[in-house]
Short mmCIF file of C-alpha atoms in Angstrom, two decimals:
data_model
loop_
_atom_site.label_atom_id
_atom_site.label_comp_id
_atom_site.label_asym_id
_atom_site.label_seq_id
_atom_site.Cartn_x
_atom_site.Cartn_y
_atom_site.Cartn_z
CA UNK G 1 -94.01 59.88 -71.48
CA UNK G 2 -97.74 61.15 -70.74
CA UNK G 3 -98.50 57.06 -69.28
CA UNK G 4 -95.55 55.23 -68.15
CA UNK G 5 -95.27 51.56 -68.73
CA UNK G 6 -95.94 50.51 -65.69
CA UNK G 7 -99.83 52.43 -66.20
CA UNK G 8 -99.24 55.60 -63.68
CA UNK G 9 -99.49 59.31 -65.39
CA UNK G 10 -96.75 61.31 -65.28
CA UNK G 11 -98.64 64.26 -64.40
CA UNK G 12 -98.06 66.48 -61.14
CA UNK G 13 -100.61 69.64 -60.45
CA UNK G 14 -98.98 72.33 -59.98
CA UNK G 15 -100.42 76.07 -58.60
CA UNK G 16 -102.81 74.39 -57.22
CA UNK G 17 -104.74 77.16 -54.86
CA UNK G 18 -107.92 75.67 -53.19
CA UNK G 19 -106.68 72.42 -51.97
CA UNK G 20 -109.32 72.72 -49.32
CA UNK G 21 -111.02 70.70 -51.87
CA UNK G 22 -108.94 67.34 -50.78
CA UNK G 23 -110.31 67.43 -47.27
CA UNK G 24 -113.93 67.93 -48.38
CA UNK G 25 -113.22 64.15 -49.82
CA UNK G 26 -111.22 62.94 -46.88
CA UNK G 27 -111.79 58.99 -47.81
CA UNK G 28 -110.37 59.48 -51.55
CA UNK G 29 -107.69 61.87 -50.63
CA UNK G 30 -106.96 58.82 -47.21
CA UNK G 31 -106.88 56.24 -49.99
CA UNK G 32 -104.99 57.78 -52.30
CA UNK G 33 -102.00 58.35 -49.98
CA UNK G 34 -98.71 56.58 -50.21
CA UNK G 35 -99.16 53.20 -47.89
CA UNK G 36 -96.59 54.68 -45.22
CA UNK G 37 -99.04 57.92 -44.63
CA UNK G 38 -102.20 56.12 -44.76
CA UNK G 39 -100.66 53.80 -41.97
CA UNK G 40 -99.64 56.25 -39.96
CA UNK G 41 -103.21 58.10 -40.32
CA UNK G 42 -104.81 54.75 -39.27
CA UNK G 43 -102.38 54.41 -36.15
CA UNK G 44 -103.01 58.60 -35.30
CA UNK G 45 -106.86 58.28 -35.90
CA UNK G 46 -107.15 55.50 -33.04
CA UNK G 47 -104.37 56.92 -30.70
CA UNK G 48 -105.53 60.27 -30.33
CA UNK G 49 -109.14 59.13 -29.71
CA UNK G 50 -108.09 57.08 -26.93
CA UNK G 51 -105.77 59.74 -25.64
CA UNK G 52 -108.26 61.91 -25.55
CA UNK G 53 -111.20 60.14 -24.63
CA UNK G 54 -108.62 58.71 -21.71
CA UNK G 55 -107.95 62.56 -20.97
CA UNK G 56 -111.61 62.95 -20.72
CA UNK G 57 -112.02 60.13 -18.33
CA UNK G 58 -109.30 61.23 -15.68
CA UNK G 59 -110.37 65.11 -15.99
CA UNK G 60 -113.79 63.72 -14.34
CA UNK G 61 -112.34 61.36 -11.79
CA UNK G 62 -110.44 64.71 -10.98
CA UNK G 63 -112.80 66.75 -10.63
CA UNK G 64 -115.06 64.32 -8.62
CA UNK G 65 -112.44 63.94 -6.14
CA UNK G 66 -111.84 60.07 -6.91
CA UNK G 67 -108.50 60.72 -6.89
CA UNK G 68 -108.61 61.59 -3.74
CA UNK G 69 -110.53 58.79 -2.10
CA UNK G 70 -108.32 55.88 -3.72
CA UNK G 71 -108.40 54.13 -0.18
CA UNK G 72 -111.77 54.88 0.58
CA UNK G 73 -113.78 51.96 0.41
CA UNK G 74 -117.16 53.43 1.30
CA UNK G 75 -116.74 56.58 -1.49
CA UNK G 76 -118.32 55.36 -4.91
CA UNK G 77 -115.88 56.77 -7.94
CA UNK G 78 -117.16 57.33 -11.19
CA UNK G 79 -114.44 54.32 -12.70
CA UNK G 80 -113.63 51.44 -10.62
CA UNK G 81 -109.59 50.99 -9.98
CA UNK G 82 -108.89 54.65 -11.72
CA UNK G 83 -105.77 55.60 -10.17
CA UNK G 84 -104.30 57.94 -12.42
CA UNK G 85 -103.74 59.13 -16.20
CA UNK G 86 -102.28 55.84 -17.38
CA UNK G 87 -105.16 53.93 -16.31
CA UNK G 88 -108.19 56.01 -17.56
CA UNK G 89 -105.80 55.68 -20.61
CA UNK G 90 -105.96 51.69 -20.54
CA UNK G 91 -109.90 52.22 -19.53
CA UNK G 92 -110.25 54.46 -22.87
CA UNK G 93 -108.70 51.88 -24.70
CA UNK G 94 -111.19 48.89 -23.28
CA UNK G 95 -113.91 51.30 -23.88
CA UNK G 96 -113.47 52.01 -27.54
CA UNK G 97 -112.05 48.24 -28.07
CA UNK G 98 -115.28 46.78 -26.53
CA UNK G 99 -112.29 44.38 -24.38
CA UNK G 100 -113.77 45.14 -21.10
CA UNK G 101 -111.28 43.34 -18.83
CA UNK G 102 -113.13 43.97 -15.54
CA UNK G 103 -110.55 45.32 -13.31
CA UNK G 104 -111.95 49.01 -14.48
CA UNK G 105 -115.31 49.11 -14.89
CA UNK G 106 -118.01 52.46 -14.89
CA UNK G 107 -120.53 52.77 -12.12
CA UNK G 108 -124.21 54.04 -11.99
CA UNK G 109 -123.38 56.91 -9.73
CA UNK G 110 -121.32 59.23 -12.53
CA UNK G 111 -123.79 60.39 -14.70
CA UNK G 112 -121.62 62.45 -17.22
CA UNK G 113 -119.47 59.38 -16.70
CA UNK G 114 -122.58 57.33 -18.52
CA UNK G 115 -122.84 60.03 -21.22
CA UNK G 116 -119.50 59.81 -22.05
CA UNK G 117 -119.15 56.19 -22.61
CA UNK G 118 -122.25 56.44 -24.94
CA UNK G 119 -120.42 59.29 -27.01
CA UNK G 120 -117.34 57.31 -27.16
CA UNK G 121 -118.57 53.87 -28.16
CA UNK G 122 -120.54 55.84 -30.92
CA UNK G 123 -117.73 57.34 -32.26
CA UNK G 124 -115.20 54.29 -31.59
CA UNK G 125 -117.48 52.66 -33.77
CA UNK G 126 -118.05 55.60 -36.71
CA UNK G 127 -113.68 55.51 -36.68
CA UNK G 128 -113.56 51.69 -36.77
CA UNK G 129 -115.76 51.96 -40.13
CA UNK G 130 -114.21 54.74 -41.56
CA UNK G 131 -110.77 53.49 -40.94
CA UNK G 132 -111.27 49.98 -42.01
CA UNK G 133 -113.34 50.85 -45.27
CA UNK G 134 -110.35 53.12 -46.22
CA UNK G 135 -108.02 50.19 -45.40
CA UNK G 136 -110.15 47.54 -47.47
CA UNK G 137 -110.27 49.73 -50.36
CA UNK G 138 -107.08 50.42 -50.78
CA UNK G 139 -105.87 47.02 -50.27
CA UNK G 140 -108.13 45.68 -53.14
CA UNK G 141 -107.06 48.19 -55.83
CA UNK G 142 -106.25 47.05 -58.85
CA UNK G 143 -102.53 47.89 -59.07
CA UNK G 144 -101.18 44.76 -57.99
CA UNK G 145 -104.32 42.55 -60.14
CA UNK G 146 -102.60 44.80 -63.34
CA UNK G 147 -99.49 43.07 -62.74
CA UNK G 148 -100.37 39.49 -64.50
CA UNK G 149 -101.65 42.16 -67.51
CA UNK G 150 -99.13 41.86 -70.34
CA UNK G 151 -99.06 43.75 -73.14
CA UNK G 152 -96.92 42.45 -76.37
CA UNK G 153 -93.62 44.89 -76.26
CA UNK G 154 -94.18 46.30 -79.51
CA UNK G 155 -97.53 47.57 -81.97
CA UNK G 156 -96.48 46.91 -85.51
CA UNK G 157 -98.61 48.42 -89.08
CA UNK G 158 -99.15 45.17 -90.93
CA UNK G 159 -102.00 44.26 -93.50
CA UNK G 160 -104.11 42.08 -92.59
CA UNK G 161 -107.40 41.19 -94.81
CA UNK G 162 -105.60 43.29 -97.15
CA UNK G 163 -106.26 46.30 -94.93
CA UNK G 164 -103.66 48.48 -93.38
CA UNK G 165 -103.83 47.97 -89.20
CA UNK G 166 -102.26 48.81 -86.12
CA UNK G 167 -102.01 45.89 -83.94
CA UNK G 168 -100.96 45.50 -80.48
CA UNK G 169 -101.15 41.91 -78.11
CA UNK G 170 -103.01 41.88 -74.45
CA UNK G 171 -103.15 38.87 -72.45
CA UNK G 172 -103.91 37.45 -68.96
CA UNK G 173 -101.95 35.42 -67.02
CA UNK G 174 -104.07 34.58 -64.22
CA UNK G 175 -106.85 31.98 -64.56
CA UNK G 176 -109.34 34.27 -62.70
CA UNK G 177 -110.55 35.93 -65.27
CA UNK G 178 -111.77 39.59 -66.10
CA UNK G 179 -115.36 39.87 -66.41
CA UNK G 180 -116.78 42.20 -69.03
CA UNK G 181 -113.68 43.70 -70.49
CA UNK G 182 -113.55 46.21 -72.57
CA UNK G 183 -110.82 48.01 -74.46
CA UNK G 184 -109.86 51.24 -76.01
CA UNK G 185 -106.74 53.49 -77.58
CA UNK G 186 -106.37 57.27 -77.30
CA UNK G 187 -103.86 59.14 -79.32
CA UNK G 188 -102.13 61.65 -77.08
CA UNK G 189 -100.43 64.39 -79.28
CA UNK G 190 -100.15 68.41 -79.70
CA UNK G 191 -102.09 69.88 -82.41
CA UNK G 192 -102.30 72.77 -83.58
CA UNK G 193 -105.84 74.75 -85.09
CA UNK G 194 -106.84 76.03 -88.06
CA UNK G 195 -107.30 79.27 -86.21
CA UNK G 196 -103.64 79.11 -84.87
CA UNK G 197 -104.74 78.25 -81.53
CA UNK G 198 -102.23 75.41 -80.01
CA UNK G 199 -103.77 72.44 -77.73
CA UNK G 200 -101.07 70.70 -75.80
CA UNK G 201 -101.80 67.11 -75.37
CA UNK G 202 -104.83 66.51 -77.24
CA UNK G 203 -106.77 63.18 -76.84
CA UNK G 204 -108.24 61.66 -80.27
CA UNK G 205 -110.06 57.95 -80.39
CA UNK G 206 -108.42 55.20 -82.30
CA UNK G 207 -110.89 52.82 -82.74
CA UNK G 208 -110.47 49.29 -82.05
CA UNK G 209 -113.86 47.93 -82.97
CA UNK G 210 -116.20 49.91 -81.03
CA UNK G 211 -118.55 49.73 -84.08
CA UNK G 212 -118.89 45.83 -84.76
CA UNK G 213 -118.39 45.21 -80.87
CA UNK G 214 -114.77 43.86 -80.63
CA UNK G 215 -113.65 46.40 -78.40
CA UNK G 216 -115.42 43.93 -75.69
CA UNK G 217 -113.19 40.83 -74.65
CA UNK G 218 -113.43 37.70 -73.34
CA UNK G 219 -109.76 37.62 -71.94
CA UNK G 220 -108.91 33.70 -71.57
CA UNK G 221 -106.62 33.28 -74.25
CA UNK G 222 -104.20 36.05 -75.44
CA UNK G 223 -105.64 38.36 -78.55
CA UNK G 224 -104.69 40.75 -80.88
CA UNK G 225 -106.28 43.94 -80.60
CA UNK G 226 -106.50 45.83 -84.14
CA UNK G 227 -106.94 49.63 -85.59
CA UNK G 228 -107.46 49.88 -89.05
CA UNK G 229 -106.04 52.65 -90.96
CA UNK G 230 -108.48 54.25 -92.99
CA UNK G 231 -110.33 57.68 -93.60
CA UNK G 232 -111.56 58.35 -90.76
CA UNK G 233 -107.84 57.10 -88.42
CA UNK G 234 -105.43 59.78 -87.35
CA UNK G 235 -102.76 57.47 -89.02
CA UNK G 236 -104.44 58.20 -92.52
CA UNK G 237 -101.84 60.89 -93.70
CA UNK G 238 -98.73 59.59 -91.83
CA UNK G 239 -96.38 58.37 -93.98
CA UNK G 240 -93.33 56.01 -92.69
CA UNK G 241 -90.93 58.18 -92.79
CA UNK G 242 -92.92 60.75 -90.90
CA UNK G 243 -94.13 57.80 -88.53
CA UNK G 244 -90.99 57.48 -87.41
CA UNK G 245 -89.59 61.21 -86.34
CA UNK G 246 -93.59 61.82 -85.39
CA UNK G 247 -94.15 63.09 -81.16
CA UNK G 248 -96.64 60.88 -79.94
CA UNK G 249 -98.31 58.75 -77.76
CA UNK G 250 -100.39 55.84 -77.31
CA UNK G 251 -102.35 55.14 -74.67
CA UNK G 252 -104.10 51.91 -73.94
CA UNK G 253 -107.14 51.33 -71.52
CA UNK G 254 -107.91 48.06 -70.31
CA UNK G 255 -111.52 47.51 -68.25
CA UNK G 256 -113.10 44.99 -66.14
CA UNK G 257 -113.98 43.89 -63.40
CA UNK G 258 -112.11 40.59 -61.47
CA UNK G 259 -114.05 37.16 -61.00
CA UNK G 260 -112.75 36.16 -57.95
CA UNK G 261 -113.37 39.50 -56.33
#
């Protein structure tokens, strides 16, 4: 199948030589990962920023010699109560957090100390935004909404108004509605040219009442969506019998937004 039932496409890209263009779109590529990466991006992004940033914050208490004036009251440090790695680790983290537990706190005599927590609350808070936008967005995709979706099993030909139609059901299950839907039908099938030339998986409308509007739903109540056969359909030529040993696909598009979100 070109769509599976469930609505993915059962396409991979292959040879694929500059992907240099997925980073240029980090967020899309970040929300477009499989849940278990994008988790363990989220849990990287904020780990090595305070690992670093922590880094950072015991390179200068090195090289200002707090380190080595832990018991002397009268020497001012850069950090109050920095000992050692693991706590300009915890201060990183109360830094970037905003928790500020007092124990470990700057002081006005460290400069480069000063411009460093400016630099990392700035970019504590540009990695908070990015990271939680990519989060929000990819929890409120609308897989999960196109579960309560159904479409009827089977399309059938019938006539109906004494015209010749393809007809398919839709209908919603949820009493949220979907705001300003729309629907349309592409036939996916190889063709081939009157100049020979061979196109693989070529995409032709079916219409479904794009002309006198009904392609637009209002989704409360199951309906039957309709294509009528005539000149200007694909289906025009196709007999039965060749209907039924005929390569081809239907695919359905369903559009709208959600009321409740």
């Amino acid at each position: 199948r070109y769509v599976e039932k469930d609505g993915k496409c059962n396409v991979q890209h292959g040879n694929v030589r500059e992907t240099y263009r997925y980073l240029t779109d980090i967020f899309t590529t970040l929300v477009d990962l499989k849940w278990r990466f994008s988790l363990l991006v989220f849990i990287l992004a904020y780990a090595v920023t305070w690992l670093f940033f922590g880094l950072i914050w015991w390179f200068i208490a090195y090289c200002r010699g707090d380190l080595d004036h832990l018991e002397d009251h009268a020497w001012t440090p850069c950090v109050n109560n920095l000992n050692g790695f693991v706590s300009a680790f915890l201060f990183s983290i109360e830094t970037e957090t905003t928790i500020g537990y007092g124990h470990r706190v700057i002081t006005d005599k460290c400069p480069e100390g000063i411009v460093l927590l400016l630099l990392q609350a700035i970019l504590g808070s540009m990695v908070n935004a990015f990271m939680v936008g990519c989060m929000f967005v990819k929890i409120s995709q609308p897989n999960k909404r196109a579960e309560t979706l159904v479409f009827s099993s089977h399309a059938v030909v019938s006539l109906r108004d004494d015209r010749l139609c393809l007809m398919f059901r839709v209908g919603d299950l949820r009493d949220s509605h979907i705001v300003e839907a729309s629907i349309r039908a592409k036939l996916i099938k190889s063709k081939q040219t009157q100049e020979g030339e061979f196109i693989p998986l070529d995409q032709t409308d079916l219409s479904v009442g794009f002309e006198t509007g009904d392609d637009r739903l209002f989704l409360v109540s199951p309906l039957i969506i309709s294509h009528e056969i005539d000149e200007r359909s694909p289906f025009w030529d196709v007999s039965r019998h060749q209907l039924e040993k005929d390569d081809f696909e239907i695919v359905v598009i369903l559009e709208g937004m959600v009321e409740a979100t």
